[in-house]
C-alpha positions as MATLAB code, in Angstrom:
seq = 'XXXXXXXXXXXXXXXXXXXXXXXXXXXXXXXXXXXXXXXXXXXXXXXXXXXXXXXXXXXXXXXXXXXXXXXXXXXXXXXXXXXXXXXXXXXXXXXXXXXXXX';
ca = [
      83.532  -49.538  146.960;
      80.027  -50.128  147.904;
      80.897  -51.891  151.105;
      83.112  -48.814  151.887;
      80.060  -46.581  151.226;
      77.717  -48.640  153.332;
      80.175  -48.689  156.210;
      80.565  -44.855  155.983;
      76.814  -44.481  156.000;
      76.181  -46.926  158.969;
      79.038  -45.305  161.004;
      77.742  -41.817  160.377;
      74.191  -42.985  161.176;
      75.294  -44.501  164.423;
      77.264  -41.419  165.447;
      74.429  -39.041  164.668;
      71.937  -41.180  166.567;
      74.256  -41.074  169.417;
      74.831  -37.340  169.209;
      71.107  -36.733  168.977;
      70.497  -38.749  172.187;
      73.200  -36.349  173.801;
      71.470  -33.255  172.296;
      68.920  -33.559  175.051;
      71.485  -32.290  177.534;
      73.645  -29.238  176.502;
      75.950  -30.095  173.623;
      79.616  -28.913  173.592;
      81.418  -27.198  170.703;
      83.329  -30.482  170.102;
      80.214  -32.418  169.898;
      78.660  -29.980  167.564;
      81.725  -30.326  165.352;
      81.661  -33.912  165.531;
      77.942  -33.992  164.538;
      78.704  -31.758  161.485;
      81.602  -33.943  160.537;
      79.327  -37.017  160.525;
      76.724  -35.418  158.463;
      79.357  -34.281  155.972;
      80.778  -37.943  155.979;
      77.267  -39.207  155.183;
      76.914  -36.744  152.450;
      80.270  -37.646  150.924;
      79.423  -41.468  151.251;
      76.097  -40.646  149.202;
      78.131  -38.845  146.585;
      80.558  -41.674  146.297;
      77.727  -44.200  146.086;
      76.183  -42.123  143.169;
      79.646  -42.019  141.371;
      80.190  -45.769  141.760;
      76.714  -46.572  140.423;
      77.120  -44.065  137.451;
      80.474  -45.664  136.716;
      78.989  -49.135  136.877;
      76.158  -48.045  134.716;
      78.408  -46.461  132.072;
      81.138  -47.758  129.819;
      82.312  -50.579  132.085;
      78.809  -52.184  132.324;
      78.555  -51.905  128.423;
      81.872  -53.402  127.947;
      80.725  -56.400  130.410;
      77.487  -56.780  128.497;
      79.440  -56.853  125.209;
      81.870  -59.521  126.563;
      78.732  -61.693  127.781;
      77.092  -61.556  124.315;
      80.353  -62.241  122.505;
      81.252  -65.255  124.817;
      79.378  -67.416  122.540;
      80.091  -67.478  118.963;
      77.640  -68.358  116.033;
      78.728  -72.152  116.386;
      77.984  -72.184  119.996;
      81.812  -72.572  120.715;
      82.842  -70.402  123.769;
      85.471  -67.600  123.172;
      88.206  -67.360  125.768;
      86.987  -64.688  127.899;
      88.898  -65.584  131.102;
      91.304  -62.559  130.955;
      88.203  -60.340  131.050;
      86.424  -62.248  133.619;
      89.432  -62.291  135.951;
      89.464  -58.454  135.917;
      85.792  -58.160  136.990;
      84.626  -57.428  140.519;
      82.341  -60.108  142.117;
      79.198  -58.077  141.294;
      80.340  -57.550  137.715;
      81.269  -61.455  137.413;
      77.759  -62.303  138.683;
      76.357  -60.010  136.065;
      78.516  -61.443  133.306;
      77.512  -65.129  134.241;
      73.838  -64.206  134.395;
      74.231  -62.435  131.059;
      75.632  -65.453  129.458;
      72.996  -67.724  130.876;
      70.209  -65.498  129.432;
];
């Protein structure tokens, strides 16, 4: 998800930079529409980014934290958390591993 957001933001940034360079000359209606579409795309990408971050910081993060804490029982024996870990994204997996190491 975040890779898609970054791609959208970079693409809209490049398109807006290109359109601002062409603004020096008279801009057509199609170029204006394209500029507006790129600005809207950037706004939607930022909205998606906020949504993804709030999702990550919500229940899913808490559940990941709980699994990391419960992966070691009181005797130092590891519980089988492989089914949980297999469902995680790479970012979540890294967070899980660091939580267990802490």
